[in-house]
Every structure is written in C-alpha cells, then in structure tokens.
Amino acid sequence: MNITIFSAKHYDRTFFDRTNTNDRHTLRYLEPRLNAETASLAEGADAVCAFVNDQLDEDTLRELAARGVKLILLRSAGFNHVDLAAATRQGLTVARVPAYSPHAVAEHTLALILTLNRQTHRAFNRVREHNFSLEGLIGFDLHQKTVGIIGTGTIGTAFASLLSGFGCRLLAYDPYPNDACKELGVDYVDLPTLLGASHIISLHCPLTPETHHLINAEALEQMRPGVMLINTSRGAIVDTRAVIQGLKNETIGYLGLDVYEEEEALFFEDQSEQIIHDDLFARLLTFPNVLITGHQGFFTREALSNIARITLANATAFESGQGTLHEVTLKRQSPA
Ligand SMILES: NC(=O)c1ccc[n+]([C@@H]2O[C@H](COP(=O)([O-])OP(=O)(O)OC[C@H]3O[C@@H](n4cnc5c(N)ncnc54)[C@H](O)[C@@H]3O)[C@@H](O)[C@H]2O)c1
C-alpha cells in the first residue's frame, strides 16, 4: 500500500522504516502538517498517516478522497482531531492505535508530579551555578496524599498502579469504572467529591464535547487551595484562562501540562528563534509553579515502536481483509 506520512519527524522515519520489513508498504515521509492546503501532497497515495495536530476536517477529507485516498491511519490513540461524520460521507476508513504504551504517558505524568513537587528542574540549575541553598525547594511527601484520577482507561489505570506504590489514597471519576482500578484500591466517587478531596488531580479522559473545559472556573472553586493539577491528556479539557486565574489567586499550587489547548501552533517545532504570539501560553510560562512539556508523554522507544507496528498492521489488515483493523467509527462513545 502507498502510504504518505504527514508531520513526519526523523524519529517517525526511524521506527516506521525499521517496522516495514520486506518493504511491505511504500512509505513517503512529508514534514508538513496535514490540512486542506497540504492534502494535495497525498496524490497517488492509498492511505495517509496523520499525527495529533494534523487537521482532519471536512475540507481536508474531501480533498484526500478526491485524490484517491481510502484510508486514514492515525498514529495516535486520540481521534478528536478527525471529523468522523465527514470521513464517513467521503467513504474514508479511519484507523488508530488504541493502546501503544499506557506506561509511557503514566510515567511522564509521574515525572511531572515529582518534578513540580521536589523542584528538581530548579535544583539542577542551582547546583550548576554552585548555588546549594535549599530555600524555596521544599516539597511534600506523596505518601498518604489523595490523588484524584479523572478517566481510568488504559493510561489512568497504569497511573493508578504507579501511585498505589507511593502509598497514596486514590480517588477516581469515570462513567465506566473498571475492576483493575478497584483491585488497586481506587475509590470511584462523583466529580465534585474528587475535586474537593484531592491534593493532586490528574486528567486521563478523552477530549469530547462533555470533557471540553471540564476544568473551568466552577471546577476550580471546588478544589482544595494549593491543589496540584496535571494534564497529560488533551489541552482543551482545561480552560486555560480559568487556570491562569487559579494560579494568580493561588487555588492552584502547582500546574503540570504536557498538552495545551492551542498547542497546534507551538508544539513539535523548534521555535526558539520566534516570538510567542500566544499571550495565554506566554503568561503560563511566567509562573514559577508551572511546568510544561511539549506533548512528549508518548515519547518512548517502546511507544514509538508499537505505534509504527500497529499503524502498519492496520494498513495490512485494510488491504488484505485479514488481521485486526483498529477502526474508529462514529458509534464509538469514548474516544481516546
Ligand atoms: N500526552 C500524550 O502524549 C498522550 C498520549 C496518548 C494518549 N493521550 C491522551 O490520554 C487520554 C487517555 O488515553 P487512554 O488510552 O487511557 O484512553 P482510554 O479510552 O483507555 O480511557 C479513557 C477513559 O476516560 C473515560 N471517560 C470518558 N469520558 C469521561 C468523562 N466525561 N469523565 C471522566 N472519564 C471519562 C472513559 O470511560 C475511559 O475509561 C486520551 O485523551 C489520549 O488522547 C495523551
């Protein structure tokens, strides 16, 4: 199958080429993001492979279908960036990688928590400048703290498993509680109870119309003063303006973000020579208790290897009619 891979970085090429044994598929790597303007670059392809900030809206999908593309291969679990109704209208099949390494994202979530708490990022810089003062670096024991997990699917469950090892009390909110979490001692509660009781709140639900700005001014009012809020899920689950207000009035004591609602214009590129035009993002960077990473939760060798393997297996299954095709359809209620 001819597959055009958009938003391709050198690491995508490394892992996809390594996985594409015997050149089963013909892979073409393109740096530009996929959108209505760049879709014409897929001319001659049977499938396109897209990443999280590619724009798979009606215009893009129409353009792809007109060029003969039949299959959209998402190299992500999330599919909130795809207009599934439009894909159906255009006769396009959409497939994704449902789970490639929940541990990668769960471990990165833990890294944000530990770094924010013990301020290892600041300590690193201090020691390099021969400043061995501990002023301002005081943290807290995670042991016996209450951690609220919103969304206990594959990543939320892996995260619960890590946190149970720290001796934390675990609360969760999810419309579909799972037994694995219950066995870890997770107490399922309603959202207001979780918001009010948790020292740390971590988001692991998908971005859907219901979860858009789930963390807004009203939710912040219900939280413990000084709460640690972590979002490694999707940016728009958090209302950035409300969170900035929460940082200013000290409701939020720590904020860790791996995703940002307007990340499309910022992340995955070296912008160190550029001026940041996003004033909300620039404001977030001014707080000493905010730690932001550029959507790297998934970024481990194991995850990249699984993403390449499952994406190409989806292509093979679509082409041959054999094996598992991880198709995304409109019927699916809980996108990840
Ligand atoms: N930062 C990264 O690099 C990265 C990588 C992979 C996935 N993600 C994001 O992590 C999120 C979780 O991924 P996953 O693989 O665990 O998904 P999953 O589908 O396995 O789990 C999602 C869970 O959220 C629950 N949920 C749905 N609506 C909810 C709501 N309104 N409130 C609370 N819970 C709700 C579902 O019932 C499900 O249990 C996804 O949004 C995905 O896009 C981020």
CSV table of C-alpha atoms and ligand atoms in Angstrom, one decimal:
chain,number,residue,atom,x,y,z
A,1,MET,CA,0.0,0.0,0.0
A,2,ASN,CA,1.3,3.5,-0.8
A,3,ILE,CA,1.2,5.5,2.5
A,4,THR,CA,2.0,9.2,2.8
A,5,ILE,CA,3.1,10.1,6.3
A,6,PHE,CA,2.4,13.7,7.3
A,7,SER,CA,4.1,15.6,10.1
A,8,ALA,CA,7.0,13.2,9.8
A,9,LYS,CA,10.0,13.7,12.0
A,10,HIS,CA,13.2,11.7,11.8
A,11,TYR,CA,12.2,9.5,14.7
A,12,ASP,CA,9.0,8.5,12.8
A,13,ARG,CA,11.1,7.5,9.8
A,14,THR,CA,13.4,5.5,12.0
A,15,PHE,CA,10.7,3.5,13.7
A,16,PHE,CA,8.5,3.1,10.6
A,17,ASP,CA,11.3,2.0,8.3
A,18,ARG,CA,12.5,-0.5,11.0
A,19,THR,CA,9.0,-1.9,11.2
A,20,ASN,CA,8.2,-2.0,7.5
A,21,THR,CA,10.0,-5.3,7.0
A,22,ASN,CA,10.5,-6.5,3.4
A,23,ASP,CA,9.2,-3.1,2.3
A,24,ARG,CA,5.6,-4.5,2.6
A,25,HIS,CA,4.3,-0.9,2.2
A,26,THR,CA,5.7,2.0,0.2
A,27,LEU,CA,6.2,4.8,2.7
A,28,ARG,CA,6.6,8.5,1.8
A,29,TYR,CA,7.5,10.9,4.6
A,30,LEU,CA,6.4,14.5,4.4
A,31,GLU,CA,7.3,17.2,7.0
A,32,PRO,CA,4.2,19.5,6.5
A,33,ARG,CA,1.2,19.0,8.7
A,34,LEU,CA,-1.9,17.6,7.0
A,35,ASN,CA,-4.6,20.2,6.4
A,36,ALA,CA,-6.8,21.3,3.5
A,37,GLU,CA,-3.9,23.1,1.8
A,38,THR,CA,-1.4,20.3,2.1
A,39,ALA,CA,-3.8,17.4,1.4
A,40,SER,CA,-2.9,17.5,-2.4
A,41,LEU,CA,0.6,16.2,-1.4
A,42,ALA,CA,-1.1,12.9,-0.9
A,43,GLU,CA,-1.7,12.5,-4.7
A,44,GLY,CA,-1.1,8.8,-5.6
A,45,ALA,CA,-1.4,7.5,-2.0
A,46,ASP,CA,-3.8,4.8,-0.9
A,47,ALA,CA,-3.5,5.9,2.7
A,48,VAL,CA,-2.3,8.9,4.7
A,49,CYS,CA,-0.8,8.7,8.1
A,50,ALA,CA,-1.6,11.6,10.5
A,51,PHE,CA,-0.5,12.8,13.9
A,52,VAL,CA,-2.3,14.6,16.7
A,53,ASN,CA,-2.1,18.2,15.4
A,54,ASP,CA,-3.0,17.4,11.8
A,55,GLN,CA,-6.3,18.8,10.8
A,56,LEU,CA,-8.7,16.1,9.5
A,57,ASP,CA,-11.7,18.4,8.9
A,58,GLU,CA,-14.3,18.1,6.2
A,59,ASP,CA,-12.2,20.2,3.7
A,60,THR,CA,-9.1,18.1,4.2
A,61,LEU,CA,-11.0,14.8,4.0
A,62,ARG,CA,-12.8,15.8,0.8
A,63,GLU,CA,-9.5,16.8,-0.8
A,64,LEU,CA,-8.0,13.4,0.2
A,65,ALA,CA,-10.9,11.4,-1.1
A,66,ALA,CA,-10.8,13.3,-4.4
A,67,ARG,CA,-7.1,12.3,-4.7
A,68,GLY,CA,-8.0,8.6,-4.3
A,69,VAL,CA,-7.1,8.1,-0.6
A,70,LYS,CA,-9.1,5.4,1.0
A,71,LEU,CA,-7.6,5.0,4.5
A,72,ILE,CA,-6.7,7.4,7.3
A,73,LEU,CA,-4.1,5.9,9.6
A,74,LEU,CA,-3.9,7.8,12.9
A,75,ARG,CA,-0.6,7.2,14.6
A,76,SER,CA,-2.3,8.1,17.9
A,77,ALA,CA,-4.9,6.8,20.3
A,78,GLY,CA,-6.8,10.1,20.3
A,79,PHE,CA,-9.1,10.9,17.4
A,80,ASN,CA,-10.7,14.2,18.5
A,81,HIS,CA,-8.9,15.9,15.5
A,82,VAL,CA,-10.9,13.8,13.0
A,83,ASP,CA,-14.4,14.8,11.7
A,84,LEU,CA,-15.7,11.2,11.7
A,85,ALA,CA,-19.0,12.1,10.1
A,86,ALA,CA,-17.2,13.8,7.2
A,87,ALA,CA,-14.9,10.8,6.8
A,88,THR,CA,-18.0,8.5,6.5
A,89,ARG,CA,-19.5,10.9,4.0
A,90,GLN,CA,-16.3,10.8,2.0
A,91,GLY,CA,-16.1,7.0,2.1
A,92,LEU,CA,-12.8,7.1,4.1
A,93,THR,CA,-11.9,4.4,6.7
A,94,VAL,CA,-10.2,5.7,9.8
A,95,ALA,CA,-8.0,3.5,11.9
A,96,ARG,CA,-5.9,4.3,15.0
A,97,VAL,CA,-3.5,2.8,17.6
A,98,PRO,CA,-5.8,2.2,20.6
A,99,ALA,CA,-3.0,1.5,23.1
A,100,TYR,CA,0.7,1.6,22.4
A,101,SER,CA,2.2,2.2,25.8
A,102,PRO,CA,0.0,3.4,28.6
A,103,HIS,CA,3.1,3.2,30.8
A,104,ALA,CA,4.8,5.9,28.7
A,105,VAL,CA,2.2,8.5,29.4
A,106,ALA,CA,1.6,7.4,33.0
A,107,GLU,CA,5.3,7.6,33.8
A,108,HIS,CA,5.6,11.0,32.2
A,109,THR,CA,2.6,12.1,34.4
A,110,LEU,CA,4.5,10.9,37.4
A,111,ALA,CA,7.6,12.7,36.3
A,112,LEU,CA,5.7,16.0,36.1
A,113,ILE,CA,4.3,15.4,39.6
A,114,LEU,CA,7.7,14.6,41.1
A,115,THR,CA,9.5,17.4,39.4
A,116,LEU,CA,6.9,20.0,40.4
A,117,ASN,CA,6.8,18.8,43.9
A,118,ARG,CA,10.6,18.4,44.6
A,119,GLN,CA,11.6,21.1,42.0
A,120,THR,CA,14.4,19.1,40.5
A,121,HIS,CA,14.3,21.3,37.5
A,122,ARG,CA,15.2,24.3,39.6
A,123,ALA,CA,17.7,22.4,41.8
A,124,PHE,CA,19.5,21.2,38.6
A,125,ASN,CA,20.1,24.8,37.6
A,126,ARG,CA,21.0,26.0,41.1
A,127,VAL,CA,23.7,23.3,41.6
A,128,ARG,CA,25.2,24.1,38.2
A,129,GLU,CA,25.6,27.6,39.3
A,130,HIS,CA,27.2,26.4,42.6
A,131,ASN,CA,24.1,27.6,44.5
A,132,PHE,CA,23.4,24.9,47.1
A,133,SER,CA,20.7,26.8,49.0
A,134,LEU,CA,17.5,24.9,49.7
A,135,GLU,CA,15.4,28.0,50.1
A,136,GLY,CA,12.2,27.6,48.0
A,137,LEU,CA,12.7,23.9,47.2
A,138,ILE,CA,10.6,22.5,50.0
A,139,GLY,CA,8.2,19.7,48.8
A,140,PHE,CA,5.7,17.3,50.4
A,141,ASP,CA,5.5,13.5,50.9
A,142,LEU,CA,3.4,11.8,48.3
A,143,HIS,CA,2.8,9.1,50.8
A,144,GLN,CA,-0.8,9.2,52.1
A,145,LYS,CA,-1.8,12.1,49.9
A,146,THR,CA,-5.1,11.9,48.0
A,147,VAL,CA,-4.8,11.7,44.2
A,148,GLY,CA,-7.8,12.2,42.0
A,149,ILE,CA,-7.8,10.5,38.6
A,150,ILE,CA,-10.3,11.7,36.0
A,151,GLY,CA,-10.6,8.9,33.5
A,152,THR,CA,-9.4,5.4,34.3
A,153,GLY,CA,-8.9,3.8,30.9
A,154,THR,CA,-5.6,2.3,29.9
A,155,ILE,CA,-3.4,5.3,31.0
A,156,GLY,CA,-5.4,6.2,34.1
A,157,THR,CA,-5.2,2.6,35.3
A,158,ALA,CA,-1.4,2.5,34.7
A,159,PHE,CA,-1.1,5.7,36.5
A,160,ALA,CA,-3.2,4.4,39.5
A,161,SER,CA,-0.9,1.4,39.6
A,162,LEU,CA,2.2,3.7,39.9
A,163,LEU,CA,0.6,5.9,42.5
A,164,SER,CA,-0.5,2.9,44.6
A,165,GLY,CA,3.2,2.1,45.0
A,166,PHE,CA,3.7,5.5,46.7
A,167,GLY,CA,1.0,4.7,49.3
A,168,CYS,CA,-1.4,7.4,48.0
A,169,ARG,CA,-5.1,7.3,48.6
A,170,LEU,CA,-6.6,7.0,45.1
A,171,LEU,CA,-10.0,8.5,44.1
A,172,ALA,CA,-11.3,8.3,40.5
A,173,TYR,CA,-14.1,9.6,38.4
A,174,ASP,CA,-15.1,7.8,35.3
A,175,PRO,CA,-18.6,6.9,33.9
A,176,TYR,CA,-17.2,3.4,33.3
A,177,PRO,CA,-15.4,2.2,36.4
A,178,ASN,CA,-13.0,-0.7,35.9
A,179,ASP,CA,-12.2,-3.7,38.0
A,180,ALA,CA,-8.4,-3.3,37.7
A,181,CYS,CA,-8.6,0.0,39.4
A,182,LYS,CA,-10.9,-1.3,42.1
A,183,GLU,CA,-8.4,-4.0,42.8
A,184,LEU,CA,-5.7,-1.4,43.2
A,185,GLY,CA,-7.9,0.2,45.9
A,186,VAL,CA,-9.2,3.1,43.8
A,187,ASP,CA,-12.4,4.6,45.2
A,188,TYR,CA,-14.8,5.7,42.5
A,189,VAL,CA,-16.6,8.9,43.5
A,190,ASP,CA,-18.5,11.7,41.8
A,191,LEU,CA,-16.6,14.5,40.2
A,192,PRO,CA,-17.3,17.2,43.0
A,193,THR,CA,-16.1,14.8,45.7
A,194,LEU,CA,-12.9,14.1,43.7
A,195,LEU,CA,-12.3,17.8,43.1
A,196,GLY,CA,-12.9,18.7,46.7
A,197,ALA,CA,-10.8,15.9,48.3
A,198,SER,CA,-7.7,15.6,46.1
A,199,HIS,CA,-4.3,17.0,46.8
A,200,ILE,CA,-3.3,16.1,43.2
A,201,ILE,CA,-5.7,15.9,40.3
A,202,SER,CA,-4.6,14.2,37.1
A,203,LEU,CA,-6.6,14.1,33.8
A,204,HIS,CA,-6.7,10.9,31.7
A,205,CYS,CA,-10.1,11.2,30.0
A,206,PRO,CA,-10.5,11.8,26.3
A,207,LEU,CA,-11.4,15.2,24.8
A,208,THR,CA,-15.1,15.1,23.9
A,209,PRO,CA,-17.9,17.7,23.9
A,210,GLU,CA,-18.6,16.6,27.5
A,211,THR,CA,-15.0,17.0,28.7
A,212,HIS,CA,-14.2,20.2,26.8
A,213,HIS,CA,-13.2,22.7,29.6
A,214,LEU,CA,-14.1,20.2,32.2
A,215,ILE,CA,-11.6,22.0,34.4
A,216,ASN,CA,-13.1,25.5,34.4
A,217,ALA,CA,-13.7,28.3,36.9
A,218,GLU,CA,-16.5,26.4,38.6
A,219,ALA,CA,-14.4,23.3,38.9
A,220,LEU,CA,-11.5,25.2,40.4
A,221,GLU,CA,-13.8,26.7,43.0
A,222,GLN,CA,-14.4,23.2,44.3
A,223,MET,CA,-10.7,22.3,44.7
A,224,ARG,CA,-8.5,22.4,47.7
A,225,PRO,CA,-6.4,25.5,47.9
A,226,GLY,CA,-2.9,24.7,46.7
A,227,VAL,CA,-4.0,21.7,44.6
A,228,MET,CA,-1.6,20.2,42.0
A,229,LEU,CA,-3.3,19.9,38.6
A,230,ILE,CA,-1.8,17.7,35.9
A,231,ASN,CA,-3.0,17.4,32.3
A,232,THR,CA,-1.3,14.9,30.0
A,233,SER,CA,-4.5,14.1,28.1
A,234,ARG,CA,-5.7,16.8,25.7
A,235,GLY,CA,-5.3,20.6,26.1
A,236,ALA,CA,-8.9,21.7,25.7
A,237,ILE,CA,-10.0,19.7,28.7
A,238,VAL,CA,-8.6,22.6,30.7
A,239,ASP,CA,-9.9,26.2,30.3
A,240,THR,CA,-6.5,28.0,30.2
A,241,ARG,CA,-7.9,31.4,31.2
A,242,ALA,CA,-9.6,29.9,34.3
A,243,VAL,CA,-6.4,28.1,35.2
A,244,ILE,CA,-4.3,31.3,35.0
A,245,GLN,CA,-6.8,32.9,37.3
A,246,GLY,CA,-6.5,29.9,39.6
A,247,LEU,CA,-2.7,30.3,39.6
A,248,LYS,CA,-3.0,34.0,40.4
A,249,ASN,CA,-5.3,33.5,43.3
A,250,GLU,CA,-3.3,30.5,44.5
A,251,THR,CA,-6.1,28.0,44.3
A,252,ILE,CA,-3.7,26.1,42.1
A,253,GLY,CA,-0.4,25.5,43.8
A,254,TYR,CA,1.2,23.5,41.0
A,255,LEU,CA,0.4,23.1,37.4
A,256,GLY,CA,1.9,20.4,35.1
A,257,LEU,CA,0.9,20.3,31.4
A,258,ASP,CA,2.0,18.1,28.6
A,259,VAL,CA,-0.8,19.4,26.4
A,260,TYR,CA,-2.2,22.8,25.7
A,261,GLU,CA,-5.4,23.8,24.0
A,262,GLU,CA,-3.7,25.9,21.4
A,263,GLU,CA,-0.6,23.6,21.1
A,264,GLU,CA,-1.1,23.2,17.4
A,265,ALA,CA,0.6,26.5,16.7
A,266,LEU,CA,3.5,25.7,19.1
A,267,PHE,CA,4.4,22.2,19.8
A,268,PHE,CA,6.7,19.7,18.0
A,269,GLU,CA,8.8,22.5,16.4
A,270,ASP,CA,11.9,24.4,17.4
A,271,GLN,CA,10.5,27.9,18.0
A,272,SER,CA,13.5,29.2,20.0
A,273,GLU,CA,14.1,32.0,17.4
A,274,GLN,CA,10.5,33.0,17.3
A,275,ILE,CA,8.3,35.4,19.3
A,276,ILE,CA,5.4,33.7,21.0
A,277,HIS,CA,2.2,35.4,19.9
A,278,ASP,CA,0.0,33.3,22.2
A,279,ASP,CA,-0.3,35.6,25.3
A,280,LEU,CA,-2.0,32.9,27.4
A,281,PHE,CA,0.8,30.5,26.8
A,282,ALA,CA,3.4,33.2,27.5
A,283,ARG,CA,1.6,34.1,30.8
A,284,LEU,CA,1.7,30.4,31.9
A,285,LEU,CA,5.5,30.4,31.4
A,286,THR,CA,5.9,33.3,33.9
A,287,PHE,CA,4.7,31.2,36.9
A,288,PRO,CA,7.4,29.5,38.9
A,289,ASN,CA,5.0,26.7,39.8
A,290,VAL,CA,4.1,25.8,36.3
A,291,LEU,CA,5.9,23.0,34.4
A,292,ILE,CA,5.1,22.5,30.7
A,293,THR,CA,6.4,19.8,28.3
A,294,GLY,CA,5.6,19.8,24.6
A,295,HIS,CA,3.3,16.7,24.3
A,296,GLN,CA,6.1,14.2,25.0
A,297,GLY,CA,4.1,11.8,27.2
A,298,PHE,CA,4.0,9.2,24.5
A,299,PHE,CA,7.7,9.6,23.5
A,300,THR,CA,9.4,6.4,24.5
A,301,ARG,CA,11.2,3.9,22.3
A,302,GLU,CA,8.6,1.3,23.2
A,303,ALA,CA,5.7,3.5,22.4
A,304,LEU,CA,7.2,4.6,19.0
A,305,SER,CA,7.9,1.1,18.1
A,306,ASN,CA,4.3,0.0,19.0
A,307,ILE,CA,2.8,3.0,17.1
A,308,ALA,CA,4.7,2.0,13.9
A,309,ARG,CA,3.9,-1.7,14.3
A,310,ILE,CA,0.2,-1.2,14.9
A,311,THR,CA,-0.2,1.5,12.2
A,312,LEU,CA,1.3,-0.7,9.5
A,313,ALA,CA,-0.7,-3.7,10.8
A,314,ASN,CA,-3.8,-1.5,10.3
A,315,ALA,CA,-2.7,-0.8,6.7
A,316,THR,CA,-2.1,-4.5,6.1
A,317,ALA,CA,-5.4,-5.5,7.6
A,318,PHE,CA,-7.3,-2.9,5.5
A,319,GLU,CA,-5.5,-4.1,2.3
A,320,SER,CA,-5.8,-7.8,2.9
A,321,GLY,CA,-9.0,-8.1,4.8
A,322,GLN,CA,-7.2,-10.2,7.3
A,323,GLY,CA,-6.0,-9.4,10.8
A,324,THR,CA,-7.2,-6.7,13.2
A,325,LEU,CA,-8.1,-3.3,11.8
A,326,HIS,CA,-8.5,-0.8,14.7
A,327,GLU,CA,-11.2,1.1,13.0
A,328,VAL,CA,-12.7,4.3,14.5
A,329,THR,CA,-16.4,4.6,13.8
A,330,LEU,CA,-19.0,7.2,14.7
A,331,LYS,CA,-20.6,4.7,17.0
A,332,ARG,CA,-17.7,4.6,19.5
A,333,GLN,CA,-18.7,6.6,22.5
A,334,SER,CA,-15.4,7.0,24.4
A,335,PRO,CA,-12.6,8.2,22.1
A,336,ALA,CA,-9.1,8.0,23.5
B,1,LIG,N1,0.3,13.2,26.3
B,1,LIG,C1,0.4,12.2,25.4
B,1,LIG,O1,1.4,12.0,24.7
B,1,LIG,C2,-0.8,11.3,25.2
B,1,LIG,C3,-0.5,10.0,24.6
B,1,LIG,C4,-1.6,9.1,24.5
B,1,LIG,C5,-2.9,9.5,24.9
B,1,LIG,N2,-3.1,10.7,25.4
B,1,LIG,C6,-4.4,11.0,25.9
B,1,LIG,O2,-4.7,10.3,27.1
B,1,LIG,C7,-6.1,10.2,27.2
B,1,LIG,C8,-6.5,8.8,27.8
B,1,LIG,O3,-6.0,7.8,27.0
B,1,LIG,P1,-6.3,6.3,27.2
B,1,LIG,O4,-5.5,5.5,26.2
B,1,LIG,O5,-6.2,5.9,28.7
B,1,LIG,O6,-7.9,6.2,26.8
B,1,LIG,P2,-9.0,5.1,27.2
B,1,LIG,O7,-10.0,5.2,26.2
B,1,LIG,O8,-8.3,3.8,27.5
B,1,LIG,O9,-9.5,5.7,28.6
B,1,LIG,C9,-10.3,6.9,28.7
B,1,LIG,C10,-11.2,6.8,29.9
B,1,LIG,O10,-11.8,8.0,30.1
B,1,LIG,C11,-13.1,7.8,30.5
B,1,LIG,N3,-14.0,8.9,30.2
B,1,LIG,C12,-14.8,9.2,29.1
B,1,LIG,N4,-15.5,10.3,29.3
B,1,LIG,C13,-15.2,10.7,30.6
B,1,LIG,C14,-15.6,11.8,31.4
B,1,LIG,N5,-16.5,12.7,30.9
B,1,LIG,N6,-15.1,11.9,32.6
B,1,LIG,C15,-14.2,11.0,33.1
B,1,LIG,N7,-13.8,10.0,32.4
B,1,LIG,C16,-14.3,9.8,31.2
B,1,LIG,C17,-13.5,6.5,29.7
B,1,LIG,O11,-14.6,5.8,30.3
B,1,LIG,C18,-12.3,5.7,29.8
B,1,LIG,O12,-12.2,4.9,30.9
B,1,LIG,C19,-6.7,10.4,25.8
B,1,LIG,O13,-7.4,11.6,25.7
B,1,LIG,C20,-5.5,10.5,24.9
B,1,LIG,O14,-5.7,11.3,23.8
B,1,LIG,C21,-2.1,11.6,25.6
